[in-house]
mmCIF file of C-alpha atoms and ligand atoms in Angstrom:
data_model
loop_
_atom_site.group_PDB
_atom_site.id
_atom_site.type_symbol
_atom_site.label_atom_id
_atom_site.label_comp_id
_atom_site.label_asym_id
_atom_site.label_seq_id
_atom_site.Cartn_x
_atom_site.Cartn_y
_atom_site.Cartn_z
ATOM 1 C CA MET A 26 33.972 81.631 47.821
ATOM 2 C CA ARG A 27 32.684 84.037 50.431
ATOM 3 C CA LEU A 28 35.395 86.023 52.202
ATOM 4 C CA GLY A 29 35.532 88.530 55.058
ATOM 5 C CA VAL A 30 38.302 91.035 55.659
ATOM 6 C CA LEU A 31 39.156 93.091 58.748
ATOM 7 C CA THR A 32 41.855 95.498 59.885
ATOM 8 C CA GLY A 33 42.747 95.313 63.594
ATOM 9 C CA GLY A 34 45.125 96.960 66.039
ATOM 10 C CA GLY A 35 46.818 100.304 65.465
ATOM 11 C CA ASP A 36 46.275 101.658 61.961
ATOM 12 C CA CYS A 37 49.153 102.236 59.560
ATOM 13 C CA PRO A 38 49.704 103.532 56.055
ATOM 14 C CA GLY A 39 48.925 100.808 53.491
ATOM 15 C CA LEU A 40 45.832 99.234 55.064
ATOM 16 C CA ASN A 41 43.563 100.599 52.353
ATOM 17 C CA ALA A 42 45.956 99.354 49.687
ATOM 18 C CA ALA A 43 45.661 95.872 51.227
ATOM 19 C CA ILE A 44 41.850 96.026 51.374
ATOM 20 C CA ARG A 45 41.723 97.221 47.754
ATOM 21 C CA ALA A 46 43.997 94.394 46.593
ATOM 22 C CA VAL A 47 41.944 91.783 48.458
ATOM 23 C CA VAL A 48 38.705 93.112 46.983
ATOM 24 C CA ARG A 49 40.041 93.419 43.425
ATOM 25 C CA LYS A 50 41.559 89.953 43.490
ATOM 26 C CA ALA A 51 38.461 88.431 45.093
ATOM 27 C CA GLU A 52 36.055 90.089 42.661
ATOM 28 C CA GLY A 53 38.240 89.058 39.714
ATOM 29 C CA THR A 54 38.089 85.476 40.960
ATOM 30 C CA GLY A 55 34.309 85.569 41.351
ATOM 31 C CA ASP A 56 34.314 85.675 45.158
ATOM 32 C CA GLU A 57 31.951 87.714 47.292
ATOM 33 C CA ILE A 58 33.500 89.791 50.030
ATOM 34 C CA ILE A 59 32.376 91.649 53.139
ATOM 35 C CA GLY A 60 34.334 93.884 55.513
ATOM 36 C CA PHE A 61 34.115 93.724 59.305
ATOM 37 C CA LEU A 62 34.146 97.176 60.861
ATOM 38 C CA ASP A 63 36.739 98.032 63.534
ATOM 39 C CA GLY A 64 38.653 94.776 63.511
ATOM 40 C CA TRP A 65 37.380 91.899 65.656
ATOM 41 C CA ARG A 66 34.678 94.207 67.084
ATOM 42 C CA GLY A 67 32.806 93.983 63.780
ATOM 43 C CA ALA A 68 33.039 90.214 63.849
ATOM 44 C CA ILE A 69 31.793 90.043 67.446
ATOM 45 C CA GLU A 70 28.912 92.459 66.868
ATOM 46 C CA ASP A 71 28.110 91.418 63.279
ATOM 47 C CA ASP A 72 28.874 94.915 62.080
ATOM 48 C CA VAL A 73 29.761 94.402 58.425
ATOM 49 C CA ILE A 74 29.619 96.135 55.064
ATOM 50 C CA PRO A 75 29.630 94.703 51.545
ATOM 51 C CA LEU A 76 32.804 95.442 49.605
ATOM 52 C CA ASP A 77 33.373 95.685 45.879
ATOM 53 C CA VAL A 78 35.808 97.317 43.462
ATOM 54 C CA GLN A 79 33.605 100.401 43.168
ATOM 55 C CA ARG A 80 33.703 100.954 46.967
ATOM 56 C CA CYS A 81 37.506 100.753 46.892
ATOM 57 C CA ARG A 82 38.131 103.277 44.124
ATOM 58 C CA GLY A 83 40.535 106.048 45.126
ATOM 59 C CA ILE A 84 41.650 104.456 48.399
ATOM 60 C CA LEU A 85 45.108 103.233 47.316
ATOM 61 C CA PRO A 86 47.000 106.404 48.392
ATOM 62 C CA ARG A 87 44.806 107.096 51.421
ATOM 63 C CA GLY A 88 46.088 106.549 54.952
ATOM 64 C CA GLY A 89 43.956 104.924 57.645
ATOM 65 C CA THR A 90 41.484 102.164 56.867
ATOM 66 C CA ILE A 91 38.034 102.408 55.309
ATOM 67 C CA LEU A 92 36.986 99.554 57.603
ATOM 68 C CA GLY A 93 38.064 101.271 60.798
ATOM 69 C CA THR A 94 40.099 99.457 63.398
ATOM 70 C CA SER A 95 40.173 98.722 67.105
ATOM 71 C CA ARG A 96 42.166 96.759 69.604
ATOM 72 C CA THR A 97 39.133 94.639 70.563
ATOM 73 C CA ASN A 98 40.197 91.156 71.589
ATOM 74 C CA PRO A 99 37.428 88.500 71.216
ATOM 75 C CA PHE A 100 38.998 86.547 74.084
ATOM 76 C CA LYS A 101 38.560 89.534 76.427
ATOM 77 C CA VAL A 102 34.888 90.215 75.573
ATOM 78 C CA ASP A 103 32.010 88.220 77.147
ATOM 79 C CA ASP A 104 31.082 85.458 74.666
ATOM 80 C CA GLY A 105 33.350 87.210 72.144
ATOM 81 C CA VAL A 106 34.680 84.014 70.585
ATOM 82 C CA LYS A 107 31.212 82.438 70.331
ATOM 83 C CA LYS A 108 29.894 85.609 68.682
ATOM 84 C CA VAL A 109 32.744 85.694 66.129
ATOM 85 C CA PHE A 110 31.954 82.088 65.126
ATOM 86 C CA ALA A 111 28.231 82.930 64.879
ATOM 87 C CA THR A 112 28.891 85.945 62.608
ATOM 88 C CA VAL A 113 31.209 83.994 60.327
ATOM 89 C CA GLU A 114 28.664 81.196 60.081
ATOM 90 C CA ALA A 115 25.746 83.578 59.518
ATOM 91 C CA HIS A 116 27.546 85.098 56.518
ATOM 92 C CA GLY A 117 28.627 81.704 55.210
ATOM 93 C CA LEU A 118 32.273 82.770 55.058
ATOM 94 C CA ASP A 119 34.935 80.382 53.829
ATOM 95 C CA ALA A 120 37.749 82.526 55.198
ATOM 96 C CA VAL A 121 38.411 85.670 57.226
ATOM 97 C CA LEU A 122 41.444 87.675 56.112
ATOM 98 C CA ALA A 123 42.776 89.471 59.189
ATOM 99 C CA VAL A 124 45.152 92.349 58.545
ATOM 100 C CA GLY A 125 46.895 92.943 61.854
ATOM 101 C CA GLY A 126 49.923 93.160 64.068
ATOM 102 C CA GLU A 127 50.908 91.006 67.030
ATOM 103 C CA GLY A 128 47.643 91.434 68.947
ATOM 104 C CA THR A 129 45.235 90.848 66.063
ATOM 105 C CA LEU A 130 47.324 87.997 64.653
ATOM 106 C CA SER A 131 47.619 86.323 68.071
ATOM 107 C CA ALA A 132 43.830 86.374 68.368
ATOM 108 C CA SER A 133 43.666 85.063 64.763
ATOM 109 C CA ARG A 134 45.956 82.203 65.610
ATOM 110 C CA ALA A 135 43.955 81.253 68.713
ATOM 111 C CA LEU A 136 40.660 81.486 66.774
ATOM 112 C CA SER A 137 42.054 79.364 63.936
ATOM 113 C CA GLU A 138 43.112 76.737 66.466
ATOM 114 C CA LEU A 139 39.473 76.655 67.594
ATOM 115 C CA GLY A 140 38.407 76.056 63.986
ATOM 116 C CA LEU A 141 37.759 79.552 62.607
ATOM 117 C CA PRO A 142 39.030 79.817 59.014
ATOM 118 C CA VAL A 143 41.474 82.738 59.397
ATOM 119 C CA ILE A 144 44.363 83.859 57.189
ATOM 120 C CA GLY A 145 46.720 86.587 58.409
ATOM 121 C CA ILE A 146 48.224 89.609 56.672
ATOM 122 C CA PRO A 147 50.994 91.306 58.717
ATOM 123 C CA LYS A 148 50.926 95.059 59.270
ATOM 124 C CA THR A 149 52.367 97.420 61.857
ATOM 125 C CA ILE A 150 54.693 100.369 61.649
ATOM 126 C CA ASP A 151 56.727 98.704 64.425
ATOM 127 C CA ASN A 152 57.792 95.832 62.086
ATOM 128 C CA ASP A 153 57.835 93.452 65.047
ATOM 129 C CA VAL A 154 55.863 90.519 63.570
ATOM 130 C CA ASN A 155 57.991 87.415 63.302
ATOM 131 C CA ALA A 156 58.388 85.197 60.229
ATOM 132 C CA THR A 157 58.149 88.053 57.743
ATOM 133 C CA ASP A 158 60.989 90.332 56.681
ATOM 134 C CA VAL A 159 58.770 93.373 56.857
ATOM 135 C CA THR A 160 55.217 94.431 57.701
ATOM 136 C CA ILE A 161 52.893 96.875 55.922
ATOM 137 C CA GLY A 162 53.441 100.422 57.232
ATOM 138 C CA PHE A 163 57.031 100.142 58.424
ATOM 139 C CA HIS A 164 58.692 101.755 55.409
ATOM 140 C CA THR A 165 56.347 104.730 55.452
ATOM 141 C CA ALA A 166 56.943 105.309 59.160
ATOM 142 C CA VAL A 167 60.713 105.219 58.639
ATOM 143 C CA GLN A 168 60.448 107.645 55.718
ATOM 144 C CA VAL A 169 58.335 110.119 57.693
ATOM 145 C CA ALA A 170 60.579 109.867 60.773
ATOM 146 C CA SER A 171 63.742 110.353 58.668
ATOM 147 C CA GLU A 172 62.327 113.460 57.028
ATOM 148 C CA ALA A 173 61.365 114.869 60.424
ATOM 149 C CA ILE A 174 64.847 114.198 61.844
ATOM 150 C CA ASP A 175 66.438 115.836 58.762
ATOM 151 C CA ARG A 176 64.466 118.951 59.692
ATOM 152 C CA LEU A 177 65.586 118.794 63.319
ATOM 153 C CA HIS A 178 69.250 118.945 62.231
ATOM 154 C CA SER A 179 69.073 122.493 60.924
ATOM 155 C CA THR A 180 67.283 123.920 63.941
ATOM 156 C CA ALA A 181 69.645 121.988 66.255
ATOM 157 C CA GLU A 182 72.633 123.528 64.436
ATOM 158 C CA SER A 183 71.224 127.063 64.535
ATOM 159 C CA HIS A 184 70.827 126.902 68.317
ATOM 160 C CA ASP A 185 73.693 124.534 69.255
ATOM 161 C CA ARG A 186 71.164 122.235 70.868
ATOM 162 C CA VAL A 187 70.566 118.594 71.538
ATOM 163 C CA MET A 188 67.323 117.566 69.865
ATOM 164 C CA VAL A 189 65.689 114.422 71.225
ATOM 165 C CA CYS A 190 63.254 112.811 68.796
ATOM 166 C CA GLU A 191 60.897 110.160 70.161
ATOM 167 C CA VAL A 192 59.461 107.691 67.661
ATOM 168 C CA MET A 193 56.940 104.868 68.086
ATOM 169 C CA GLY A 194 58.154 101.365 68.769
ATOM 170 C CA ARG A 195 56.600 99.858 71.831
ATOM 171 C CA HIS A 196 58.737 96.762 72.233
ATOM 172 C CA VAL A 197 61.202 97.004 69.371
ATOM 173 C CA GLY A 198 63.402 99.704 67.902
ATOM 174 C CA TRP A 199 63.215 99.061 64.147
ATOM 175 C CA ILE A 200 61.807 102.532 63.390
ATOM 176 C CA ALA A 201 64.296 104.255 65.716
ATOM 177 C CA LEU A 202 67.235 102.357 64.235
ATOM 178 C CA TYR A 203 66.332 102.781 60.563
ATOM 179 C CA ALA A 204 65.267 106.423 60.840
ATOM 180 C CA GLY A 205 68.156 107.265 63.181
ATOM 181 C CA ILE A 206 70.732 105.783 60.821
ATOM 182 C CA ALA A 207 69.064 107.192 57.699
ATOM 183 C CA ALA A 208 68.979 110.691 59.188
ATOM 184 C CA GLY A 209 72.364 110.701 60.944
ATOM 185 C CA ALA A 210 71.470 110.614 64.641
ATOM 186 C CA ALA A 211 74.300 110.797 67.189
ATOM 187 C CA VAL A 212 72.556 108.472 69.644
ATOM 188 C CA ILE A 213 69.808 105.881 69.095
ATOM 189 C CA LEU A 214 68.046 104.340 72.093
ATOM 190 C CA LEU A 215 66.249 101.032 71.516
ATOM 191 C CA PRO A 216 63.976 98.943 73.765
ATOM 192 C CA GLU A 217 66.224 95.959 73.040
ATOM 193 C CA ASP A 218 69.261 97.583 74.668
ATOM 194 C CA PRO A 219 68.610 99.352 78.008
ATOM 195 C CA PHE A 220 70.500 102.625 78.181
ATOM 196 C CA ASP A 221 72.497 104.457 80.820
ATOM 197 C CA ILE A 222 71.621 108.145 80.670
ATOM 198 C CA ALA A 223 75.038 109.078 82.093
ATOM 199 C CA ALA A 224 76.772 107.226 79.227
ATOM 200 C CA VAL A 225 74.512 109.055 76.744
ATOM 201 C CA GLY A 226 75.416 112.376 78.401
ATOM 202 C CA ASP A 227 79.155 111.599 78.381
ATOM 203 C CA HIS A 228 78.984 110.710 74.684
ATOM 204 C CA LEU A 229 77.247 114.002 73.881
ATOM 205 C CA ILE A 230 79.752 115.994 75.938
ATOM 206 C CA ARG A 231 82.635 114.317 74.023
ATOM 207 C CA ARG A 232 80.962 115.158 70.706
ATOM 208 C CA HIS A 233 80.453 118.753 71.699
ATOM 209 C CA GLN A 234 84.057 119.010 72.985
ATOM 210 C CA LYS A 235 85.153 117.915 69.499
ATOM 211 C CA GLY A 236 83.267 120.864 68.064
ATOM 212 C CA ARG A 237 79.936 119.311 67.139
ATOM 213 C CA PHE A 238 77.471 121.747 68.587
ATOM 214 C CA ALA A 239 74.298 119.979 67.575
ATOM 215 C CA SER A 240 73.298 116.404 68.298
ATOM 216 C CA ILE A 241 70.247 114.350 67.468
ATOM 217 C CA VAL A 242 69.147 111.665 69.898
ATOM 218 C CA VAL A 243 66.496 109.261 68.577
ATOM 219 C CA VAL A 244 64.621 107.360 71.253
ATOM 220 C CA ALA A 245 62.073 104.600 70.701
ATOM 221 C CA GLU A 246 59.052 105.139 72.957
ATOM 222 C CA GLY A 247 59.676 101.713 74.524
ATOM 223 C CA ALA A 248 63.357 102.318 75.286
ATOM 224 C CA LYS A 249 64.207 101.372 78.858
ATOM 225 C CA PRO A 250 66.846 102.800 81.175
ATOM 226 C CA LYS A 251 69.195 100.326 82.818
ATOM 227 C CA PRO A 252 67.734 99.300 86.195
ATOM 228 C CA GLY A 253 68.344 101.873 88.883
ATOM 229 C CA THR A 254 69.509 104.639 86.514
ATOM 230 C CA LEU A 255 66.308 106.571 85.760
ATOM 231 C CA GLU A 256 62.718 106.414 87.070
ATOM 232 C CA LEU A 257 59.851 106.377 84.524
ATOM 233 C CA PRO A 258 56.128 106.661 85.403
ATOM 234 C CA PRO A 259 54.235 103.324 85.008
ATOM 235 C CA PRO A 260 52.301 103.090 81.679
ATOM 236 C CA GLU A 261 48.592 102.208 81.168
ATOM 237 C CA ILE A 262 47.682 98.744 79.829
ATOM 238 C CA ASP A 263 45.222 97.865 76.969
ATOM 239 C CA GLN A 264 43.088 94.745 76.176
ATOM 240 C CA TYR A 265 46.029 92.879 74.687
ATOM 241 C CA ASP A 266 48.069 93.708 77.825
ATOM 242 C CA HIS A 267 50.062 96.211 75.780
ATOM 243 C CA GLU A 268 51.576 99.220 77.491
ATOM 244 C CA ARG A 269 50.380 102.648 76.322
ATOM 245 C CA LEU A 270 53.627 104.545 75.966
ATOM 246 C CA GLY A 271 54.844 107.966 74.889
ATOM 247 C CA GLY A 272 56.804 110.552 76.814
ATOM 248 C CA ILE A 273 60.180 108.976 77.483
ATOM 249 C CA GLY A 274 61.667 111.540 75.058
ATOM 250 C CA SER A 275 60.806 114.361 77.464
ATOM 251 C CA VAL A 276 62.471 112.573 80.382
ATOM 252 C CA VAL A 277 65.565 111.853 78.270
ATOM 253 C CA ALA A 278 65.801 115.487 77.060
ATOM 254 C CA GLU A 279 65.477 116.828 80.622
ATOM 255 C CA GLU A 280 68.083 114.413 81.955
ATOM 256 C CA ILE A 281 70.523 115.201 79.121
ATOM 257 C CA GLU A 282 70.216 118.922 79.795
ATOM 258 C CA ARG A 283 70.644 118.392 83.531
ATOM 259 C CA TYR A 284 73.665 116.080 83.145
ATOM 260 C CA THR A 285 75.499 117.826 80.287
ATOM 261 C CA GLY A 286 74.415 121.424 80.636
ATOM 262 C CA LEU A 287 73.658 121.354 76.893
ATOM 263 C CA GLU A 288 70.357 122.968 75.994
ATOM 264 C CA SER A 289 67.981 120.192 74.902
ATOM 265 C CA ARG A 290 64.559 119.999 73.305
ATOM 266 C CA VAL A 291 62.182 117.138 72.559
ATOM 267 C CA THR A 292 59.984 116.308 69.567
ATOM 268 C CA ILE A 293 57.549 113.405 69.933
ATOM 269 C CA LEU A 294 56.490 112.153 66.488
ATOM 270 C CA GLY A 295 53.925 109.696 67.848
ATOM 271 C CA HIS A 296 50.921 109.078 65.602
ATOM 272 C CA ILE A 297 52.314 111.245 62.789
ATOM 273 C CA LEU A 298 54.198 108.072 61.842
ATOM 274 C CA ARG A 299 50.917 106.173 61.478
ATOM 275 C CA GLY A 300 48.983 108.756 59.488
ATOM 276 C CA GLY A 301 48.854 109.871 55.901
ATOM 277 C CA THR A 302 49.640 108.428 52.547
ATOM 278 C CA PRO A 303 51.666 105.196 52.281
ATOM 279 C CA ALA A 304 55.092 105.148 50.624
ATOM 280 C CA ALA A 305 55.245 103.324 47.284
ATOM 281 C CA PHE A 306 56.940 100.338 48.961
ATOM 282 C CA ASP A 307 54.011 99.868 51.343
ATOM 283 C CA ARG A 308 51.450 100.165 48.534
ATOM 284 C CA MET A 309 53.315 97.454 46.640
ATOM 285 C CA LEU A 310 53.755 95.219 49.692
ATOM 286 C CA ALA A 311 50.101 95.610 50.706
ATOM 287 C CA THR A 312 49.002 94.764 47.179
ATOM 288 C CA GLN A 313 51.191 91.668 47.046
ATOM 289 C CA PHE A 314 49.971 90.531 50.484
ATOM 290 C CA GLY A 315 46.313 91.149 49.593
ATOM 291 C CA VAL A 316 46.530 89.119 46.391
ATOM 292 C CA ALA A 317 48.480 86.344 48.139
ATOM 293 C CA ALA A 318 45.924 86.154 50.978
ATOM 294 C CA VAL A 319 43.049 85.544 48.542
ATOM 295 C CA ASP A 320 45.154 82.885 46.796
ATOM 296 C CA ALA A 321 45.789 81.343 50.226
ATOM 297 C CA ALA A 322 42.038 81.228 50.895
ATOM 298 C CA HIS A 323 41.504 79.415 47.581
ATOM 299 C CA ASP A 324 44.254 76.950 48.454
ATOM 300 C CA GLY A 325 42.661 76.292 51.862
ATOM 301 C CA ALA A 326 45.743 77.659 53.678
ATOM 302 C CA ILE A 327 43.761 78.263 56.864
ATOM 303 C CA GLY A 328 45.759 79.263 59.959
ATOM 304 C CA GLU A 329 48.550 80.678 57.805
ATOM 305 C CA MET A 330 49.909 84.168 57.233
ATOM 306 C CA VAL A 331 51.350 85.709 54.093
ATOM 307 C CA ALA A 332 54.924 86.901 54.574
ATOM 308 C CA LEU A 333 57.743 88.559 52.671
ATOM 309 C CA HIS A 334 60.986 86.573 52.444
ATOM 310 C CA GLY A 335 63.545 88.379 50.343
ATOM 311 C CA THR A 336 61.603 89.255 47.215
ATOM 312 C CA LYS A 337 59.088 86.410 47.551
ATOM 313 C CA VAL A 338 55.679 86.391 49.184
ATOM 314 C CA GLU A 339 55.286 83.048 50.931
ATOM 315 C CA ARG A 340 53.047 81.497 53.600
ATOM 316 C CA VAL A 341 53.971 80.688 57.192
ATOM 317 C CA PRO A 342 51.885 79.191 60.008
ATOM 318 C CA LEU A 343 50.323 81.966 62.132
ATOM 319 C CA ALA A 344 51.894 80.160 65.078
ATOM 320 C CA ASP A 345 55.363 81.057 63.742
ATOM 321 C CA ALA A 346 54.459 84.732 63.436
ATOM 322 C CA VAL A 347 53.167 85.387 66.938
ATOM 323 C CA GLY A 348 54.171 84.623 70.515
ATOM 324 C CA GLU A 349 57.567 86.191 70.242
ATOM 325 C CA LEU A 350 58.304 89.602 68.723
ATOM 326 C CA LYS A 351 60.876 90.225 66.001
ATOM 327 C CA ALA A 352 63.376 92.347 67.909
ATOM 328 C CA VAL A 353 66.356 94.292 66.582
ATOM 329 C CA PRO A 354 69.493 92.177 67.093
ATOM 330 C CA VAL A 355 71.631 94.338 69.386
ATOM 331 C CA ASP A 356 74.892 93.457 67.577
ATOM 332 C CA PHE A 357 73.351 94.562 64.257
ATOM 333 C CA ALA A 358 72.380 97.909 65.800
ATOM 334 C CA ASP A 359 75.768 98.276 67.515
ATOM 335 C CA LYS A 360 77.671 97.821 64.272
ATOM 336 C CA LEU A 361 75.703 100.572 62.534
ATOM 337 C CA CYS A 362 75.512 102.996 65.471
ATOM 338 C CA GLY A 363 79.224 102.649 66.255
ATOM 339 C CA LEU A 364 80.077 103.771 62.719
ATOM 340 C CA PHE A 365 78.089 106.961 62.672
ATOM 341 C CA SER A 366 77.666 108.292 66.196
ATOM 342 C CA ASP A 367 80.826 110.440 66.593
HETATM 343 O O1 LIG B 416 50.707 99.834 66.219
HETATM 344 C C1 LIG B 416 51.850 99.923 66.950
HETATM 345 C C2 LIG B 416 51.863 101.246 67.673
HETATM 346 O O2 LIG B 416 51.911 102.295 66.767
HETATM 347 C C3 LIG B 416 53.001 101.320 68.689
HETATM 348 O O3 LIG B 416 54.200 101.765 68.120
HETATM 349 C C4 LIG B 416 52.441 102.254 69.710
HETATM 350 O O4 LIG B 416 52.983 102.052 70.972
HETATM 351 C C5 LIG B 416 50.994 101.923 69.716
HETATM 352 O O5 LIG B 416 50.690 101.403 68.450
HETATM 353 C C6 LIG B 416 50.072 103.089 70.038
HETATM 354 O O6 LIG B 416 48.786 102.635 70.025
HETATM 355 P P1 LIG B 416 47.492 103.550 70.230
HETATM 356 O O7 LIG B 416 47.286 104.313 68.961
HETATM 357 O O8 LIG B 416 46.408 102.571 70.484
HETATM 358 O O9 LIG B 416 47.784 104.428 71.393
#
């Protein structure tokens, strides 16, 4: 077979592990494989490189992606779709393995419905792709965020401060919830559950009246105040109509200080959660997904995505993975946060 692989959307730890697994499996099976540079851009512009095991040596623990990535959407570029088909045909590819999050996988689904042989591999630190328990990159992001919040505790205690820690999570709060619980935050603000800054302030005042002089507030970048409670500046929009966020932590810290009189500081972790070496879990997951995607290509499972269900890697239609995001169930978050916030 002849296969192509691309990484699209925001990068995350574990992309190189996925590329390496795809290439090793493909070469072991006698397939030839090329990589598209910068996600769908490489497919539109026929910007490709040959890949083999030698090229992938040493990349397993490396963050980022050797193929580069972009948020280019073929449906938003003039003749983009036609050009993708032409490139795939010119290279005689039997399948394109697209490693991506919601945006890249939505484009993959639409292209596969037009007849392009695409197979999806889910990645994103946000963990918001449906039909899979977890995506490549999520565990590393949670680990890095938890370690950072652990460090904020001691400085918060030394100064009797409220430390607000903003983490990525544009539409969903999986990182905020997992890292906040793992690192003992007093308050966790999720996009799924609009917050009232006065209620947050009252909770912190109660804590501090009980003698807790330091509090950690974890806020997902996409967290939203309840209507009419707090004004936020409007965000920019990208090619997939995604909002470019970042900065709500500063507003929350200022408002907490103003409302409670407690000295507050903000730390925005941002892209730190996307960089650097992947945790062992993500290396393993990426390897399993890469191998499974090549198997899927051999089985003709076009228009499908590999997914983790429990301990098993299975296949689901791309259509089941995109369209709607996998949000944090608010009752699940409430149960955990209620236990540990006092
Ligand atoms: O990939 C998901 C994500 O990390 C979101 O959490 C975040 O909002 C977004 O990407 C940032 O994207 P960019 O790096 O393009 O600004």
